[in-house]
CSV table of C-alpha atoms and ligand atoms in Angstrom, one decimal:
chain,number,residue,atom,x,y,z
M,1,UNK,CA,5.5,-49.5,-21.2
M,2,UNK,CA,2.3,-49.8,-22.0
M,3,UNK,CA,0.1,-48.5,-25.6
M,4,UNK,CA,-1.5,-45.5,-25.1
M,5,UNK,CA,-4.3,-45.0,-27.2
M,6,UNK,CA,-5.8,-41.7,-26.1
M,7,UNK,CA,-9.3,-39.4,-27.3
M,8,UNK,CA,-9.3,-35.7,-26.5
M,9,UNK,CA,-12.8,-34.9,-26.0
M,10,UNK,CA,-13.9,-31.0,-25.7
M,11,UNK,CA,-15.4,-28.2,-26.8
M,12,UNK,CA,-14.4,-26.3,-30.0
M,13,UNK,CA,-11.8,-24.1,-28.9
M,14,UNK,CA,-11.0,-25.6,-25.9
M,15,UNK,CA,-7.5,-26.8,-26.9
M,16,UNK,CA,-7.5,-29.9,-28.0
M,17,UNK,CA,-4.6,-29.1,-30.9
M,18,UNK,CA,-3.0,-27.4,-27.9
M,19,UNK,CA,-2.4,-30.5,-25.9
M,20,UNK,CA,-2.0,-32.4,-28.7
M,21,UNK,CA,1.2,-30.4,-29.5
M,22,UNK,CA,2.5,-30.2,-25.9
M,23,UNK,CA,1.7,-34.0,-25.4
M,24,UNK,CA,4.0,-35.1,-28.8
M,25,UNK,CA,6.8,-32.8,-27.8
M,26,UNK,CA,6.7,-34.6,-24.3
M,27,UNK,CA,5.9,-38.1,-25.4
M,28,UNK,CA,8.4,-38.7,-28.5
M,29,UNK,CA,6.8,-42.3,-29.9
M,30,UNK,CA,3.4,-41.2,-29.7
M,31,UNK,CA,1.5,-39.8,-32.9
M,32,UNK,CA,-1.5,-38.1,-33.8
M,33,UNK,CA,-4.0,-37.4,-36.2
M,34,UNK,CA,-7.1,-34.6,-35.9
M,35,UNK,CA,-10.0,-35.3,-38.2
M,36,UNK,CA,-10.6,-31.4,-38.3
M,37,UNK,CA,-7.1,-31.0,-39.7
M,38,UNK,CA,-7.3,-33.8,-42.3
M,39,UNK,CA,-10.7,-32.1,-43.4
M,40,UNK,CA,-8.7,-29.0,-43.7
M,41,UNK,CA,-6.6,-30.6,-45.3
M,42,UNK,CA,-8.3,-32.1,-48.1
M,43,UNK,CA,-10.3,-28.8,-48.8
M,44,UNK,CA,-7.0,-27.1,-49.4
M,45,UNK,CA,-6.4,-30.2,-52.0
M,46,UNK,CA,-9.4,-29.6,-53.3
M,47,UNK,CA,-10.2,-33.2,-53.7
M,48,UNK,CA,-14.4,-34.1,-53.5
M,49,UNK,CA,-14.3,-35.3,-49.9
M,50,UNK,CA,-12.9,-31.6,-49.2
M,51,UNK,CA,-15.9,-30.1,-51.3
M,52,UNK,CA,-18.3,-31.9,-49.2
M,53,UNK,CA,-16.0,-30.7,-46.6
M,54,UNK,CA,-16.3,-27.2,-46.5
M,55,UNK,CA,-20.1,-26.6,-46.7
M,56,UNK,CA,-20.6,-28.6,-43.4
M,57,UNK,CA,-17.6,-26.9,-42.3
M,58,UNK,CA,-18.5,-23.6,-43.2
M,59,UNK,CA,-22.0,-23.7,-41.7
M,60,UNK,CA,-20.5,-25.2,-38.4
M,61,UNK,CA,-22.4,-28.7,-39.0
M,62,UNK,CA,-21.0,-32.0,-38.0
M,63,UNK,CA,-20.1,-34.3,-41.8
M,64,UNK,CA,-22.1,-37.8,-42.0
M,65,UNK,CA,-20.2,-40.5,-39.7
M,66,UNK,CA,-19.9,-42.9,-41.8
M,67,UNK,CA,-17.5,-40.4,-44.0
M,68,UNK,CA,-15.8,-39.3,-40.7
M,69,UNK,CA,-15.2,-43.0,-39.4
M,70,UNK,CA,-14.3,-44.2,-43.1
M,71,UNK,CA,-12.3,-41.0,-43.5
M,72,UNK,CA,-10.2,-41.6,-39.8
M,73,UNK,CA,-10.0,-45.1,-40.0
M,74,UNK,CA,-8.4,-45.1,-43.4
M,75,UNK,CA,-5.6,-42.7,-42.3
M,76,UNK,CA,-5.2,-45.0,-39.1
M,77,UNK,CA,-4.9,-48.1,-41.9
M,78,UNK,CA,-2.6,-46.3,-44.1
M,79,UNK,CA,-0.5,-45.1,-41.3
M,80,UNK,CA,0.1,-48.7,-40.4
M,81,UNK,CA,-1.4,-47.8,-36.8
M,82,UNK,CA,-3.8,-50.4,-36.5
M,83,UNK,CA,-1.9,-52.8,-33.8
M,84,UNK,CA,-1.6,-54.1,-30.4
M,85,UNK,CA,1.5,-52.2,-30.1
M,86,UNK,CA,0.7,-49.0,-31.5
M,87,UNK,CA,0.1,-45.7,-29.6
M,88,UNK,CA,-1.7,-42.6,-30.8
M,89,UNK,CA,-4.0,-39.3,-30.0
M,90,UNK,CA,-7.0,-38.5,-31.8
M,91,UNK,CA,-7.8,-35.3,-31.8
M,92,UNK,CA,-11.9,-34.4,-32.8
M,93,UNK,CA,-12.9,-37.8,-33.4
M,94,UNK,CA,-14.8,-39.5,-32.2
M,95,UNK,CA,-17.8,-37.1,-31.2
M,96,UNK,CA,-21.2,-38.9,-31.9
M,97,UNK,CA,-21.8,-42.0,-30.1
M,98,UNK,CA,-22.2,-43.4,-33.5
M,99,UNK,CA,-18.8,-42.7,-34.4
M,100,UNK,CA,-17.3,-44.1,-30.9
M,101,UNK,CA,-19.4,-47.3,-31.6
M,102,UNK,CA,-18.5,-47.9,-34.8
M,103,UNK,CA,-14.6,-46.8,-34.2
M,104,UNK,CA,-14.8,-49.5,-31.4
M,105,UNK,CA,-16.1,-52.2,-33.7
M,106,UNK,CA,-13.4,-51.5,-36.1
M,107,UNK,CA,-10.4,-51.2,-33.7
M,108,UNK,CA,-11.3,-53.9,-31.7
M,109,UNK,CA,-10.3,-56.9,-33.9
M,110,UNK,CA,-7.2,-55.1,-34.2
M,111,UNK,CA,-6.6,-54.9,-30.1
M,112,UNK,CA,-6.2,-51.8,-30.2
M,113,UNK,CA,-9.4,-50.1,-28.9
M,114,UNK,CA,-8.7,-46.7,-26.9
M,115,UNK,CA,-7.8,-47.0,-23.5
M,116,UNK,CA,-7.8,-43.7,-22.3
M,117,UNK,CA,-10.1,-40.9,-23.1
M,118,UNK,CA,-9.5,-36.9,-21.3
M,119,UNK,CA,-12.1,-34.0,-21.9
M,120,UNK,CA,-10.7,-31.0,-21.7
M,121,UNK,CA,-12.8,-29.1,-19.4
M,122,UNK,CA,-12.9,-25.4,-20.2
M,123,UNK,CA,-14.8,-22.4,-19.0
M,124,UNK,CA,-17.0,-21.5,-22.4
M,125,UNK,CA,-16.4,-17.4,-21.8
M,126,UNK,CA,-12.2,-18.4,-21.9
M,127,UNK,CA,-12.6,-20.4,-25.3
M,128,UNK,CA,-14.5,-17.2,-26.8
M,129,UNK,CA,-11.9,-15.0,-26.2
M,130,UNK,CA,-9.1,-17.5,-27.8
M,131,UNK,CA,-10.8,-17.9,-30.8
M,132,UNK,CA,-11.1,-14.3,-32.0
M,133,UNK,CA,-6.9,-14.7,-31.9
M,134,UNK,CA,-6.7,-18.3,-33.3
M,135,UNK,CA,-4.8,-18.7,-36.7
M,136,UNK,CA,-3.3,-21.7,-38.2
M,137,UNK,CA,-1.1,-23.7,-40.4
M,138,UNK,CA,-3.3,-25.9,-42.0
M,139,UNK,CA,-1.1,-28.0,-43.9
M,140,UNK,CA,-0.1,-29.1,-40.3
M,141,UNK,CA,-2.7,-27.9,-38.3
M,142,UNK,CA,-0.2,-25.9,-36.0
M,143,UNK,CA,-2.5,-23.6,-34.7
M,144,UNK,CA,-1.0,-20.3,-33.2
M,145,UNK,CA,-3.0,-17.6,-30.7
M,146,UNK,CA,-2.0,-13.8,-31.3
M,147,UNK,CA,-1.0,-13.2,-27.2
M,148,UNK,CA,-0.6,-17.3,-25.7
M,149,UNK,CA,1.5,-18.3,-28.6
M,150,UNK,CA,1.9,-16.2,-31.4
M,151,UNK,CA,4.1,-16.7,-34.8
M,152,UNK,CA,7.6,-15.8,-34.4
M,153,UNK,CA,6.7,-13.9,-37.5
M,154,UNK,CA,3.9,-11.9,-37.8
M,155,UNK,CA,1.4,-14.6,-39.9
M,156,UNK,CA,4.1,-17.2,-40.7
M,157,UNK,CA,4.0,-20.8,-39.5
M,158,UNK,CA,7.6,-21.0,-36.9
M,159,UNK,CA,8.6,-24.4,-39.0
M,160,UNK,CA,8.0,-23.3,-42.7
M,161,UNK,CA,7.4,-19.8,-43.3
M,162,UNK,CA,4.4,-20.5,-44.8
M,163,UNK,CA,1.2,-18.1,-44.6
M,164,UNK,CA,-1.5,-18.8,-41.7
M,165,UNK,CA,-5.1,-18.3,-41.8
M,166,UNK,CA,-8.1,-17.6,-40.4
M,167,UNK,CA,-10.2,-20.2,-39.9
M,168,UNK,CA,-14.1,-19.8,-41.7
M,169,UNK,CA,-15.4,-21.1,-39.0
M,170,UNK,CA,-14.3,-19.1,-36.4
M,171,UNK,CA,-16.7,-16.3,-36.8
M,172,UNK,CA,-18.8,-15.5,-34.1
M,173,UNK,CA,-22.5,-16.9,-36.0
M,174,UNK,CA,-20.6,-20.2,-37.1
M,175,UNK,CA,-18.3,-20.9,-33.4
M,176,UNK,CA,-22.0,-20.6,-31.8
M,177,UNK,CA,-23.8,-23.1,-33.8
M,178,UNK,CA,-20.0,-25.6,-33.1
M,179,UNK,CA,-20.7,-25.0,-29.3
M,180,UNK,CA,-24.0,-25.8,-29.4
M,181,UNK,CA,-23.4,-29.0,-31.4
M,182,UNK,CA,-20.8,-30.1,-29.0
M,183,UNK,CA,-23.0,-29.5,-26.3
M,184,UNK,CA,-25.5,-32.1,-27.9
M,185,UNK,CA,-23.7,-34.8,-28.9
M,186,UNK,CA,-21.1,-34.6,-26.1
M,187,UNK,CA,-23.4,-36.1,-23.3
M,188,UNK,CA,-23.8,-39.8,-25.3
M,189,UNK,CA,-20.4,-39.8,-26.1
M,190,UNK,CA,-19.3,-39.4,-22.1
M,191,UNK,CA,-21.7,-42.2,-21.2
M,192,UNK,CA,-20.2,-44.7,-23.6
M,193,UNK,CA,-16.5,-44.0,-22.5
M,194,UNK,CA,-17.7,-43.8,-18.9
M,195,UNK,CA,-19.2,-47.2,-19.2
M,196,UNK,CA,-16.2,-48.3,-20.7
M,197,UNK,CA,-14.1,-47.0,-17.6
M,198,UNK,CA,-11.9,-45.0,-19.6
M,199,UNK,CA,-13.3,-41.5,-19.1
M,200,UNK,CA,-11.2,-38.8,-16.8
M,201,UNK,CA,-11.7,-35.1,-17.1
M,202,UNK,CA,-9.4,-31.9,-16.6
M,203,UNK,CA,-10.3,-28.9,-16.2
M,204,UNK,CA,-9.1,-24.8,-15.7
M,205,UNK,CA,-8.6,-21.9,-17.8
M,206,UNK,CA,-5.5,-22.1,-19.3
M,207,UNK,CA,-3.8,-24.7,-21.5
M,208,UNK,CA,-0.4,-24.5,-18.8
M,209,UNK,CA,-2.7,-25.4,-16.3
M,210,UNK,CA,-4.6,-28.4,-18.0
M,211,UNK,CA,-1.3,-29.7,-19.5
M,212,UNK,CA,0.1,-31.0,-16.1
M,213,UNK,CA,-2.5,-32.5,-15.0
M,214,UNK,CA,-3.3,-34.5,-18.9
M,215,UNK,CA,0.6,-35.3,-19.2
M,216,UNK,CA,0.1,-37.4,-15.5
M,217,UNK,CA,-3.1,-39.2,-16.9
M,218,UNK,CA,-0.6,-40.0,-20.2
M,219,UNK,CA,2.2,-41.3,-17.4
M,220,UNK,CA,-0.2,-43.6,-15.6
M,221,UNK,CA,-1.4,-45.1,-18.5
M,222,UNK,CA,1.5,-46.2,-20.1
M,223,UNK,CA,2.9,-47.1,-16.6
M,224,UNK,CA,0.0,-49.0,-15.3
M,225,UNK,CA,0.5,-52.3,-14.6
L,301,G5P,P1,-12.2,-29.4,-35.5
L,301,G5P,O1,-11.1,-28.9,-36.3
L,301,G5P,O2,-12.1,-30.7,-34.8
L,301,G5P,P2,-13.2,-28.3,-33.0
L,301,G5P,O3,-14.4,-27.4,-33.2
L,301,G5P,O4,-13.4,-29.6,-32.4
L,301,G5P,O5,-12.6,-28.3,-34.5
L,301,G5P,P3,-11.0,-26.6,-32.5
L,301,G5P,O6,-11.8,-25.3,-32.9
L,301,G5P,O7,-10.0,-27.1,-33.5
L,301,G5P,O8,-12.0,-27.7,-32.2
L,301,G5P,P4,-9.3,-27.0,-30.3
L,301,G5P,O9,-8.4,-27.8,-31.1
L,301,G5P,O10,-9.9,-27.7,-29.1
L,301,G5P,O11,-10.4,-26.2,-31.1
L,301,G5P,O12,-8.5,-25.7,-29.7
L,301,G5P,P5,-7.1,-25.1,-30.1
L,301,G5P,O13,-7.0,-24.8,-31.5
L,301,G5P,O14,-6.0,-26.0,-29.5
L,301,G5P,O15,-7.1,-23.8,-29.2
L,301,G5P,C1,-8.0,-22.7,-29.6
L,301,G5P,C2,-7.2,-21.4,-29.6
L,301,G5P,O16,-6.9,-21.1,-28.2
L,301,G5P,C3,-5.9,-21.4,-30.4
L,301,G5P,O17,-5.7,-20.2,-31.0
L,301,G5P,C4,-4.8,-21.6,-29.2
L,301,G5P,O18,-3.5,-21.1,-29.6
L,301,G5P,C5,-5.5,-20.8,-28.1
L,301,G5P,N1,-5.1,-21.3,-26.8
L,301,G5P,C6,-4.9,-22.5,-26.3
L,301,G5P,N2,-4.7,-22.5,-25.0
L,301,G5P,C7,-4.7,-21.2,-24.6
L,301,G5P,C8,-4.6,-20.5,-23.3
L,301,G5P,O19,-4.3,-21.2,-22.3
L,301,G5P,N3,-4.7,-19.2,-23.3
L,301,G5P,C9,-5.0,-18.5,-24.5
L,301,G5P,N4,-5.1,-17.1,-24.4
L,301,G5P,N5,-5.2,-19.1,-25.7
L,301,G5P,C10,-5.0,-20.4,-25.7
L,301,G5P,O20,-13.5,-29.5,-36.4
L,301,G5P,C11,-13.9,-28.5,-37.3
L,301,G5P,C12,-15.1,-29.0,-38.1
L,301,G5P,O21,-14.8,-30.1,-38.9
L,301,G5P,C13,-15.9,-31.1,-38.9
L,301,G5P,C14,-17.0,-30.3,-38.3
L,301,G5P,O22,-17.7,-29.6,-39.3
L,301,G5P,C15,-16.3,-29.4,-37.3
L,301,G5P,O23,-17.1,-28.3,-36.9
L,301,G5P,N6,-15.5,-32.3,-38.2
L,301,G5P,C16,-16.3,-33.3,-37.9
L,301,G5P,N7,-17.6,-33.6,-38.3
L,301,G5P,C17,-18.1,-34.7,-37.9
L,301,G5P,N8,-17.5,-35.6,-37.1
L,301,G5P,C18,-16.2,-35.4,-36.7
L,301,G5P,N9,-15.5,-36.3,-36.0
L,301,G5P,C19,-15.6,-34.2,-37.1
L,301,G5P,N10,-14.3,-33.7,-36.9
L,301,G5P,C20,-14.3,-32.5,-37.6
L,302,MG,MG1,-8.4,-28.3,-33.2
């Protein structure tokens, strides 16, 4: 079998922590790690890279890339994920084209550059109606929808019972200014991984239609000869 080193690229909301989910319950030896999630993460640890953090966050604007790729590539470091061998998902990173350069450059003396990159394609009037819902677990980054996949309990994470919350930047003023950012950025970022002849897209207007369709990509790849 071969590595799998896969990018979700997609709009905010678009469900790119949904797939991630479904793909790691499918696909047992691969891991992941979602740069919004680690942000969220270090905010709620209060440490200074989550003060910086949450006034990008909170005003729906993208951090500097040179934090992000320092910040992502660490985690990939620490996690000992930086082999020939070693399969993963990012989730949310790369986005700029500055990022994607600069992640390439860093995993390529490593051999393990990404291989396989999937943008979820997703109508934009669908993802506003999700996010109203959305709540999540962010010392996880579970993320939960009040009618696709609500809490087993009423605003407790399934696993630990622990509160969930709202998101700050899923209010309507602060999601807008996140579309329009991904809209963008997201055009540069295509090109490269186009270029690269790793790019494939899915699209629809549910996550239990996309999943199908991103779980063959996964298949391929790792079967591919
Ligand atoms: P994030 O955290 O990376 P975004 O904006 O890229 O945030 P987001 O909002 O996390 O993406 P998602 O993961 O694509 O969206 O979507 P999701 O959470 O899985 O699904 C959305 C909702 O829909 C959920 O409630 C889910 O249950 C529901 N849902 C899914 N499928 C269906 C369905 O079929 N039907 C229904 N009804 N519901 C469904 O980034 C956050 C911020 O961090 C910074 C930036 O400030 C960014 O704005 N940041 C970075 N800055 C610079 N560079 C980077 N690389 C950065 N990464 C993060
Ligand atoms: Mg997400």
């Amino acid at each position: 079998m071969n590595p799998l080193r896969l990018l979700l690229l997609g709009a905010p909301g678009s469900g790119k922590g949904t797939q991630t989910s479904k793909l790691l319950n499918q696909f047992k030896h691969i891991k992941s790690v979602s740069s919004g999630d680690l942000l969220r993460q270090r905010i709620q640890q209060k440490t200074d890279l989550g003060r910086i953090a949450s006034e990008y966050i909170a005003q729906g604007k993208l951090l500097p890339d040179s934090l992000m790729n320092d910040l992502v590539v660490g985690e990939l470091s620490t996690r000992g994920w930086l082999s020939a061998d070693s399969s993963f998902l990012l989730d949310g990173f790369p986005r700029t084209l500055e990022q994607a350069r600069s992640l390439r450059t860093q995993l390529a003396p490593h051999k393990a550059s990404l291989n396989l990159v999937v943008e979820l394609d997703v109508p934009t009037d669908v993802i506003l109606e999700r996010i109203e819902n959305r709540y999540v677990h962010v010392p996880s980054g579970r993320v939960y929808n009040l009618t696709y996949n609500p809490p087993k309990v009423s605003g407790k994470d399934d696993i630990t019972g622990e509160p969930l919350t709202k998101r700050p930047d899923d209010t309507a003023e602060v999601f807008g200014k996140r579309l329009k950012n991904y809209a963008e950025t997201v055009g540069p970022l295509k090109h490269f991984y186009s270029e690269l002849g790793i790019l494939k897209k899915v699209s629809g207007s549910t996550s239990d239609i996309i999943f199908p369709q991103l779980s063959k990509l996964v298949v391929q790849k790792l079967h591919q000869s």
